[in-house]
Short mmCIF file of C-alpha atoms in Angstrom, two decimals:
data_model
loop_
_atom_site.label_atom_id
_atom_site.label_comp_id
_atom_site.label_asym_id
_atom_site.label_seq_id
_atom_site.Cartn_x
_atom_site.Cartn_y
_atom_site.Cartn_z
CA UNK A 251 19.39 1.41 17.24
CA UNK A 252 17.20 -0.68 19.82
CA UNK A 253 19.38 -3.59 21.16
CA UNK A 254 17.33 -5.95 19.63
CA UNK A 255 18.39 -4.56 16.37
CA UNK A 256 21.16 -6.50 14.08
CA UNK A 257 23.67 -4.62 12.40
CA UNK A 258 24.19 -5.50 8.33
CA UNK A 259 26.73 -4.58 5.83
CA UNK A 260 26.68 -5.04 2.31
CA UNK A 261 30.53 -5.80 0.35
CA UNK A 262 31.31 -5.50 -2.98
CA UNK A 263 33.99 -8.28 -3.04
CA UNK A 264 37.21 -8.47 -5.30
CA UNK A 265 37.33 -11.21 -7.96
CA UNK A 266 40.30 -13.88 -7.19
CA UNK A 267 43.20 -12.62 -8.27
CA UNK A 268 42.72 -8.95 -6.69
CA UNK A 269 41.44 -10.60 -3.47
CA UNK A 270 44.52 -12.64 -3.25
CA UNK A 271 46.25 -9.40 -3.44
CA UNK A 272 44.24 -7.59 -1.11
CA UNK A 273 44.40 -10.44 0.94
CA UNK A 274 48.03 -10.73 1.37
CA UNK A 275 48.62 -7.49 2.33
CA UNK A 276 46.35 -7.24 5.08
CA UNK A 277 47.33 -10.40 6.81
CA UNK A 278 51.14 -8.83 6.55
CA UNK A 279 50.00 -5.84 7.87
CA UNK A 280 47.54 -7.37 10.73
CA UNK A 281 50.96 -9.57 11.77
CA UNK A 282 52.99 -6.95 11.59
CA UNK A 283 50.89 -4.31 14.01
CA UNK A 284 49.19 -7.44 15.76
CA UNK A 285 45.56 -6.20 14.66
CA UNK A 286 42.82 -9.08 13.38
CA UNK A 287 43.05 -9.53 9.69
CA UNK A 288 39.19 -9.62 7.54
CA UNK A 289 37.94 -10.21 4.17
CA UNK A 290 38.62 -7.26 1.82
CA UNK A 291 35.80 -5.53 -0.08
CA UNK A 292 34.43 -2.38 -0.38
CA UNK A 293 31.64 -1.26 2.15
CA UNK A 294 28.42 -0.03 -0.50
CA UNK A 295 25.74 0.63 2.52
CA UNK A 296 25.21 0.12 6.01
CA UNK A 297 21.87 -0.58 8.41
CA UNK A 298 19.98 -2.31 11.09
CA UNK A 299 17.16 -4.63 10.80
CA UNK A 300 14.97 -5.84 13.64
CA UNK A 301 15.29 -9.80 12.01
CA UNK A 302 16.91 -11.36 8.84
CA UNK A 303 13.24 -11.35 7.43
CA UNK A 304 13.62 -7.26 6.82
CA UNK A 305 16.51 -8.22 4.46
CA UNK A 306 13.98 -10.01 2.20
CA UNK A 307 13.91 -6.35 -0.19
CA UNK A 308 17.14 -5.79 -0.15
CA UNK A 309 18.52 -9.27 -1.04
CA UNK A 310 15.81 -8.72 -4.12
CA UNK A 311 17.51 -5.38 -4.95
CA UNK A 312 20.94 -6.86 -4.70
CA UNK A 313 20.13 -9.57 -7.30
CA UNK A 314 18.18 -6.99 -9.81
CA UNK A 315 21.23 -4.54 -9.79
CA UNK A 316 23.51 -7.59 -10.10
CA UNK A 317 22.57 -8.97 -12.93
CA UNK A 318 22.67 -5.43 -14.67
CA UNK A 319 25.90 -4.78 -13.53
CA UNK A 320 28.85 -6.72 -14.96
CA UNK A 321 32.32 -7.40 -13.19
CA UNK A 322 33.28 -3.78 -11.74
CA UNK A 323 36.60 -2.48 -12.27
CA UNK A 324 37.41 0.54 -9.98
CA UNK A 325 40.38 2.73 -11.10
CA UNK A 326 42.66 3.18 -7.72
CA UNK A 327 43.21 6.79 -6.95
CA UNK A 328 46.04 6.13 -4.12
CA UNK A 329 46.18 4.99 -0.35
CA UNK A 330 44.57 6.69 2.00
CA UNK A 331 44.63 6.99 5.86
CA UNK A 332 42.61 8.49 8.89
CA UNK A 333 42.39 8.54 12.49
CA UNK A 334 39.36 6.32 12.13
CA UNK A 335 39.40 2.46 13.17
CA UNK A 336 37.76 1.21 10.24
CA UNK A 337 39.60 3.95 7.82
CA UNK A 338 43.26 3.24 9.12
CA UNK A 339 44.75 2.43 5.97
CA UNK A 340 42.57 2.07 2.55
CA UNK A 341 42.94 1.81 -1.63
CA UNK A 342 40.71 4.65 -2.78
CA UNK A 343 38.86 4.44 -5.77
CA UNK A 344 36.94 6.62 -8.35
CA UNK A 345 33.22 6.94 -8.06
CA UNK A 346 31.99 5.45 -11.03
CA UNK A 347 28.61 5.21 -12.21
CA UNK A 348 27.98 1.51 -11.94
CA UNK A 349 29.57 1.76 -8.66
CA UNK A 350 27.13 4.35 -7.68
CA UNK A 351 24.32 3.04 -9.12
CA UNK A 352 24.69 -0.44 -7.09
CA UNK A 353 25.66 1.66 -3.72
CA UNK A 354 22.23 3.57 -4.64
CA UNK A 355 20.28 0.16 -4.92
CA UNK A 356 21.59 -1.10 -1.68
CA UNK A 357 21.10 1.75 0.17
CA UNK A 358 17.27 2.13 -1.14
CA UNK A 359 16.18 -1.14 -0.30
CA UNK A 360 18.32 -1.53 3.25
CA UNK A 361 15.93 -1.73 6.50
CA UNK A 362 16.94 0.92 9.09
CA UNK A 363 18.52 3.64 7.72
CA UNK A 364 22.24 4.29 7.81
CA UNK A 365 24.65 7.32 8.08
CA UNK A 366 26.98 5.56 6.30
CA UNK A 367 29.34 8.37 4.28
CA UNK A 368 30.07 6.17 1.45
CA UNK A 369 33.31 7.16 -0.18
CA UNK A 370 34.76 4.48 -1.91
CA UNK A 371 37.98 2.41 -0.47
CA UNK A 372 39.05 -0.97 0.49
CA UNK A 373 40.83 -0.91 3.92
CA UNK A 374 44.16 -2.99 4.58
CA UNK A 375 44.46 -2.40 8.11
CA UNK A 376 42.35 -1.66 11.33
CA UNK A 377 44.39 -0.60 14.08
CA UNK A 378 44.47 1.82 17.27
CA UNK A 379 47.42 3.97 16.70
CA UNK A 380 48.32 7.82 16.15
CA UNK A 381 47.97 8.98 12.77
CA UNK A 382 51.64 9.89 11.95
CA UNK A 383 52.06 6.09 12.49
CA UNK A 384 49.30 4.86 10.25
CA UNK A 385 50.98 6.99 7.90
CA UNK A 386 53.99 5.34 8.30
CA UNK A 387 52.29 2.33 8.00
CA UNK A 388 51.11 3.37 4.23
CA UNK A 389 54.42 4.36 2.90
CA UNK A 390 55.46 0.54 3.52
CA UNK A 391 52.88 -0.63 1.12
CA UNK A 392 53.29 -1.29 -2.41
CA UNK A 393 50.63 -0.35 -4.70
CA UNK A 394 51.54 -2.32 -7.87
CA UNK A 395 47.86 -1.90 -9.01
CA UNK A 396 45.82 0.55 -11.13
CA UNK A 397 42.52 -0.80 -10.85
CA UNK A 398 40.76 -3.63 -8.94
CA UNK A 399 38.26 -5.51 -10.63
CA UNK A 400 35.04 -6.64 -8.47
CA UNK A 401 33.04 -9.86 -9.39
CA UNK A 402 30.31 -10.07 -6.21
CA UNK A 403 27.63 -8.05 -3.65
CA UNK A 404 26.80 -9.90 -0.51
CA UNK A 405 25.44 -8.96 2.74
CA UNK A 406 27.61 -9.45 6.17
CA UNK A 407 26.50 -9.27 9.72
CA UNK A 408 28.77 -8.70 12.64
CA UNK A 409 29.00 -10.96 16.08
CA UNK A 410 26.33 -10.02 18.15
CA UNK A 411 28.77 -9.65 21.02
CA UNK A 412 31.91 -8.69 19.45
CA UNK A 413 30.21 -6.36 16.53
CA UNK A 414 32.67 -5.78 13.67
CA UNK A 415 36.00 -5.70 15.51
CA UNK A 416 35.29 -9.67 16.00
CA UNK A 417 36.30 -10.11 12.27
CA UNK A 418 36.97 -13.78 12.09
CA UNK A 419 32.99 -13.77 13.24
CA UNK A 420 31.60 -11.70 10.42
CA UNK A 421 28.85 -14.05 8.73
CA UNK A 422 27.47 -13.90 5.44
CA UNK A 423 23.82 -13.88 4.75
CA UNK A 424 23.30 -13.32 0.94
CA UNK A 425 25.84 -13.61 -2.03
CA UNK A 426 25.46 -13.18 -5.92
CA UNK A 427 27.67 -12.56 -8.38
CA UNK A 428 27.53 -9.69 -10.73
CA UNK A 429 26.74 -9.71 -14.19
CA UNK A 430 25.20 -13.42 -13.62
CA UNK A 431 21.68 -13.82 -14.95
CA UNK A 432 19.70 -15.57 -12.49
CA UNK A 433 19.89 -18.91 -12.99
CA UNK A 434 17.19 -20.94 -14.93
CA UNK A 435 16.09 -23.16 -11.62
CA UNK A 436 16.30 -26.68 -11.62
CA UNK A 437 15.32 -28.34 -8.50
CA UNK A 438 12.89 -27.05 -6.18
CA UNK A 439 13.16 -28.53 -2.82
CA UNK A 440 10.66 -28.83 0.24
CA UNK A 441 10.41 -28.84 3.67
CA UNK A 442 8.71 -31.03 4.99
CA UNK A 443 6.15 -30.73 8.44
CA UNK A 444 4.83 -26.80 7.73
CA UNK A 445 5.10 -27.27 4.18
CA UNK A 446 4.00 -30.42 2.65
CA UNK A 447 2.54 -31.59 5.55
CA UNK A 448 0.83 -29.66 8.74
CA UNK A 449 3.22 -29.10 11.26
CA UNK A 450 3.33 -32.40 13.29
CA UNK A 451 6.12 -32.25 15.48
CA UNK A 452 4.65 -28.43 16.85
CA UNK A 453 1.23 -29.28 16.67
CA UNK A 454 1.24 -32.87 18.55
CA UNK A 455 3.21 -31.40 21.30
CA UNK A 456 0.62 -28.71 21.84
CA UNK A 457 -1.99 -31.09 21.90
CA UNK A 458 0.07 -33.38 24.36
CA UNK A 459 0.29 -30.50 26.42
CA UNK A 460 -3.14 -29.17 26.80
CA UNK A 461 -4.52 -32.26 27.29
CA UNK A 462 -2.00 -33.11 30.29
CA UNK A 463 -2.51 -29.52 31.78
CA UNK A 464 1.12 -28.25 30.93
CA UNK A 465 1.92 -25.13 28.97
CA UNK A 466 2.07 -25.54 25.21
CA UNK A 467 4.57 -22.86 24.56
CA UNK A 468 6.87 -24.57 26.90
CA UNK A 469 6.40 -28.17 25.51
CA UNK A 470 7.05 -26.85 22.22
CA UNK A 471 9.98 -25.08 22.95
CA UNK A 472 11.61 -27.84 24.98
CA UNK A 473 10.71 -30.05 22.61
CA UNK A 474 12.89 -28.14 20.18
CA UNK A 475 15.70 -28.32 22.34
CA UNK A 476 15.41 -32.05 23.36
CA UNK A 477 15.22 -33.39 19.72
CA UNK A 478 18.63 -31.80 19.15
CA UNK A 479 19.55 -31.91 22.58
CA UNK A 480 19.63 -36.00 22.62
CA UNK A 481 20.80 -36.24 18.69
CA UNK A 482 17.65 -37.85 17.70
CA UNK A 483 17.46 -35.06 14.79
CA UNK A 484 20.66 -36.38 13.38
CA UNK A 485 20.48 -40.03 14.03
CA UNK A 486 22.85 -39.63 17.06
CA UNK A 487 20.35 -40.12 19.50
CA UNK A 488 17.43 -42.18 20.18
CA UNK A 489 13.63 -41.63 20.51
CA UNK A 490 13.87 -43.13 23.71
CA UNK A 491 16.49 -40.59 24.63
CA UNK A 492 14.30 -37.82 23.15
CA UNK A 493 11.37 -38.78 25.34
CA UNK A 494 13.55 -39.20 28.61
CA UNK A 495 14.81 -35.83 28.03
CA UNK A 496 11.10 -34.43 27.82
CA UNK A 497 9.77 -35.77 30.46
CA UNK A 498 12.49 -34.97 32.86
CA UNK A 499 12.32 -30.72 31.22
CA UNK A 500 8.59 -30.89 30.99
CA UNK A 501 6.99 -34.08 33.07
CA UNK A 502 4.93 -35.40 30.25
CA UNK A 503 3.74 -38.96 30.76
CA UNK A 504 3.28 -41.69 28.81
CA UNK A 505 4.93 -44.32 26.81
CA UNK A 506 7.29 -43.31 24.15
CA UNK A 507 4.68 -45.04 21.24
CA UNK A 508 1.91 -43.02 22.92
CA UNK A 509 3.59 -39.72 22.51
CA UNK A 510 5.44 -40.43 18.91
CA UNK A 511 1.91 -41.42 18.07
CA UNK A 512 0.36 -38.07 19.10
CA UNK A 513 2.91 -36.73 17.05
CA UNK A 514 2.90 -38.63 13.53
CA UNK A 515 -0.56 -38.23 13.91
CA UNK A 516 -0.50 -34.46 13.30
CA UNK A 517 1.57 -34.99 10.37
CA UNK A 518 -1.34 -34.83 7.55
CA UNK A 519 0.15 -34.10 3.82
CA UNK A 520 -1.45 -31.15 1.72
CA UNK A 521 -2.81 -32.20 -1.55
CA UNK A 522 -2.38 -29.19 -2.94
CA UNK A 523 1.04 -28.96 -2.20
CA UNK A 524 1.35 -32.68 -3.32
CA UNK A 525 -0.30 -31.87 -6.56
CA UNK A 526 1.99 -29.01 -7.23
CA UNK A 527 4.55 -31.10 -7.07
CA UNK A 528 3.60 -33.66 -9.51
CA UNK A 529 3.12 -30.43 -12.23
CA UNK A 530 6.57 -29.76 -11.23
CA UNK A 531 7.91 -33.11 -11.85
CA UNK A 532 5.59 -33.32 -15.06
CA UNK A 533 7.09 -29.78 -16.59
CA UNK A 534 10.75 -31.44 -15.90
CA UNK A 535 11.82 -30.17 -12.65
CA UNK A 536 13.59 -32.02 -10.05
CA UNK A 537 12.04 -32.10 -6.93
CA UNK A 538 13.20 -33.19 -3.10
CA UNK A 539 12.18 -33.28 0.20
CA UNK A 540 15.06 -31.43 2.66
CA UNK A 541 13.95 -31.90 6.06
CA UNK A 542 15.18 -31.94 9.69
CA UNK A 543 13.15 -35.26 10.49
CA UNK A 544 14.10 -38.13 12.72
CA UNK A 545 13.29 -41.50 11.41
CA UNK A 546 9.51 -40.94 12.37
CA UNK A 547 10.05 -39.57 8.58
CA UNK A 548 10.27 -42.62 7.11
CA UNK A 549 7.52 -44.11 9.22
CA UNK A 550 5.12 -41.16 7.60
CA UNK A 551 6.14 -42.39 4.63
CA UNK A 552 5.39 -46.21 4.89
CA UNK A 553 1.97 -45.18 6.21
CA UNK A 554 1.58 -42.66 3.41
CA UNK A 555 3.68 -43.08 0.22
CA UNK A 556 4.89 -39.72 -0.37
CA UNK A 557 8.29 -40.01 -1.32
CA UNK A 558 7.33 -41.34 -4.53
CA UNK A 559 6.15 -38.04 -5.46
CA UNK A 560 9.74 -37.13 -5.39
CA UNK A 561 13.72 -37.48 -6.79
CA UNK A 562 15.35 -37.42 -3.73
CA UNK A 563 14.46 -37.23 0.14
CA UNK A 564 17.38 -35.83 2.27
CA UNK A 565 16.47 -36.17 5.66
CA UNK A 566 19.20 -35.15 8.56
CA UNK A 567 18.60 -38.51 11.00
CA UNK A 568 20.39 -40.01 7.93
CA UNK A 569 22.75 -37.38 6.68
CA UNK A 570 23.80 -36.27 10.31
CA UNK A 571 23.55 -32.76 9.59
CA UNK A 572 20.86 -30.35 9.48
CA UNK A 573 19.78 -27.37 7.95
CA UNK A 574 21.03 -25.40 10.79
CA UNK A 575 24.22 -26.45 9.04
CA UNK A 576 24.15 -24.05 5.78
CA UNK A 577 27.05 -26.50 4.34
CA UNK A 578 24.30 -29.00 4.17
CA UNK A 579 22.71 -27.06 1.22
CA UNK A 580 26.09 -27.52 -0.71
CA UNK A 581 25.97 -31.25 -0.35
CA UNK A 582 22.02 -31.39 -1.41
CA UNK A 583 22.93 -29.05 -4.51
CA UNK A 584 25.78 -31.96 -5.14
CA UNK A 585 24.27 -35.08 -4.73
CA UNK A 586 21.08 -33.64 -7.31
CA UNK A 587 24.05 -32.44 -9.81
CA UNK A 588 23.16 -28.94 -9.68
CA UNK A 589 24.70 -25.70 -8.79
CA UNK A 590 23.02 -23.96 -5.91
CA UNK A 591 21.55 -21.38 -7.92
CA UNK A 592 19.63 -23.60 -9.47
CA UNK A 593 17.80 -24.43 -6.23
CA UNK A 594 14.73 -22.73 -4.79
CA UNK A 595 13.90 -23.89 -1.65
CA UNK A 596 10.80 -23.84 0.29
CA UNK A 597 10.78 -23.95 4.17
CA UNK A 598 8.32 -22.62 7.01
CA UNK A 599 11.10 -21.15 8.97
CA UNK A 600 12.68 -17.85 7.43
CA UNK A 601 15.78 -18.69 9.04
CA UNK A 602 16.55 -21.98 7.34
CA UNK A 603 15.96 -19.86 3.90
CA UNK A 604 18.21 -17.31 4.70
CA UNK A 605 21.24 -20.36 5.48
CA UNK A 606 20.33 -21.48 1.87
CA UNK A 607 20.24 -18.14 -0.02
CA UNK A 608 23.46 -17.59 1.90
CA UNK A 609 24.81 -21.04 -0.17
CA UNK A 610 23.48 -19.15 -3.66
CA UNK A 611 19.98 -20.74 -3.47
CA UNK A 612 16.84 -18.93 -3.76
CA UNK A 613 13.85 -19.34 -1.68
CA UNK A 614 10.38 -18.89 -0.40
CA UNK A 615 9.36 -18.59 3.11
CA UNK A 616 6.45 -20.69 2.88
CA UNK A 617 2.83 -18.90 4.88
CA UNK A 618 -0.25 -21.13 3.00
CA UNK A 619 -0.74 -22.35 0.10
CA UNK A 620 -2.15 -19.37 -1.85
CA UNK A 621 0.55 -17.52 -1.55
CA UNK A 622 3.05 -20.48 -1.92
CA UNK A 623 1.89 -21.00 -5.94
CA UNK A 624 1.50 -17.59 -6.82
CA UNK A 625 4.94 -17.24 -5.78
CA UNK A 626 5.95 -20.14 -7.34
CA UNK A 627 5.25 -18.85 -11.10
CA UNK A 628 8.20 -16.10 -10.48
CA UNK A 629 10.75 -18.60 -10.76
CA UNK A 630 9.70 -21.76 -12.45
CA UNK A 631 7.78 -21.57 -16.07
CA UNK A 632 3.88 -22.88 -16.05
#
């Protein structure tokens, strides 16, 4: 694996009253041996991916085999124990069918391989220690259970520093539940500069750039930064603080109405993308803009009208919280009276998807136009 590479898991998870269970006993065991205590589940497949994008098939797969599969009960065959870390103490289970058939699915659609020997268990404990005491360890456990029912799949990446001994940093990238039919969506919400409109905030700072002989690329990038940086993104800052921060990172010049204006300027809506949202409205479908804006946003829109087009307009200068939040995707699916899975989202960046598919959304990582509405029609009827 190159180091660029990011580990992935995928977990079958218990339903709530077996992951109480599980639950309990590992945190007795991790305070009794002093060891971290994690989320139980069963480990279906293992792998690597170069970015988050490469999990695109496999988060497809995932949701196909879940919604064939109902809740899993596993029959428990005993505890186990072994003088590996992550196999120090475990609940083995039966290889069922369904169970093999989702571990199959996984494992066909996961991006970089995986050596993974996939024998079905659900450790309590990770620990250093000699086997006789793991052992030991075991025969102080009671298994009151003959089965473990299973309600969810979801995919889990490690801390890039710590890897998967850091378990209180283990995040989740994907979820679904099993047996679920997808949802019928509801809402479909947009980004907005790269997706309704041309990118203004990138574009105006290249053009800023070039034409005060500085390196686009770097503008850009420190651009990115500074609109966090000075909490102008979630109404925490000013635009005079974002400009003062520029110029001192980059040495741009000019007022701060010359350079917002380079900016809004680049901001130029897409009728098609307009268009396709009045046939969304018009077939019954809520629509909303979700967008990491400052209040230039509303400015656009008193020159241009466009939130009209639209239910709602969530826009982090006036939520103060972004989409680099993924809770922020709860409160949108909340204030619109939806659950998340009734959501598709639509954003330029693939990394703001994956923080709302990780919330139960769906989305589309939006390229043009073309391939925007013919992607469209797989989850909305025309």
């Amino acid at each position: 694996m190159s180091a660029a590479s990011r580990r992935f898991a995928v977990f079958l998870v218990p339903a709530p009253d077996d992951f109480r269970y599980a639950e309990g006993v590992i945190r007795e065991l991790a305070d009794r041996y002093d060891t971290p205590p994690f989320e139980p589940h069963v480990t279906l497949c293992t792998g690597s991916c170069a970015d988050e994008g490469e999990l695109a098939p496999l988060r497809r797969a995932l949701a196909g085999a879940a919604a064939e599969t109902g809740p899993l009960s596993l029959r428990v065959t005993g505890l186990g124990t072994t003088e590996e870390y992550f196999r120090t103490l475990f609940i083995a289970f039966e290889d069922e069918p369904a169970l093999r058939r989702l571990h199959e699915a996984a494992k066909g659609a996961a991006p970089g391989g995986s050596d993974y020997r996939f024998e079905p268990h659900l450790s309590l404990l990770y620990a250093e220690m000699p086997l006789a005491e793991k052992e030991m360890a075991a025969r102080t456990v009671i298994l009151d259970r003959s089965e473990i029912r299973f309600h969810e799949v979801k995919i889990v990446t490690p801390d890039p520093i710590g890897g998967w001994i850091d378990t209180r940093r283990w995040k989740t990238l994907f979820r679904v539940r099993l047996g679920e039919p997808a949802a019928r969506i509801r809402a479909v919400l947009f980004d907005f500069g790269g997706v309704l409109a041309e990118e203004g905030f990138r574009e105006g700072l290249f053009e800023l750039a070039r034409h005060q002989g500085l390196d686009p690329i770097e503008v850009h990038g420190a651009g990115m930064d500074a609109v966090y940086g000075s909490g102008y993104v979630l109404g925490t800052g000013s635009e005079a603080a974002f400009w003062r921060l520029m110029r001192e990172r980059t040495g741009l010049r000019g007022s701060d109405r010359e350079l917002s204006d380079m900016i809004l300027s680049r901001f130029v809506l897409r009728p098609r993308m307009l268009e396709a949202v009045r046939e969304l409205r018009r077939q019954g479908y809520l629509t909303a803009i979700v967008s990491d804006q400052t209040d230039w946003l509303e400015q656009l829109d008193r020159q241009q009208g466009f939130s009209r087009e639209f239910d709602r307009l969530f826009n982090s200068y006036r939520l103060g919280k972004g989409k680099r939040d993924p809770s922020l995707f709860d409160d949108v699916a909340r204030e619109l009276g939806i659950e998340p899975g009734e959501a598709l989202f639509v954003d330029d960046m693939l990394a703001n998807v994956v923080r709302a598919e990780s919330r139960g959304m769906r989305g589309i990582v939006f390229e043009d136009e073309e391939r925007f509405l013919t992607e469209l029609k797989r989850y909305v009827e025309g």
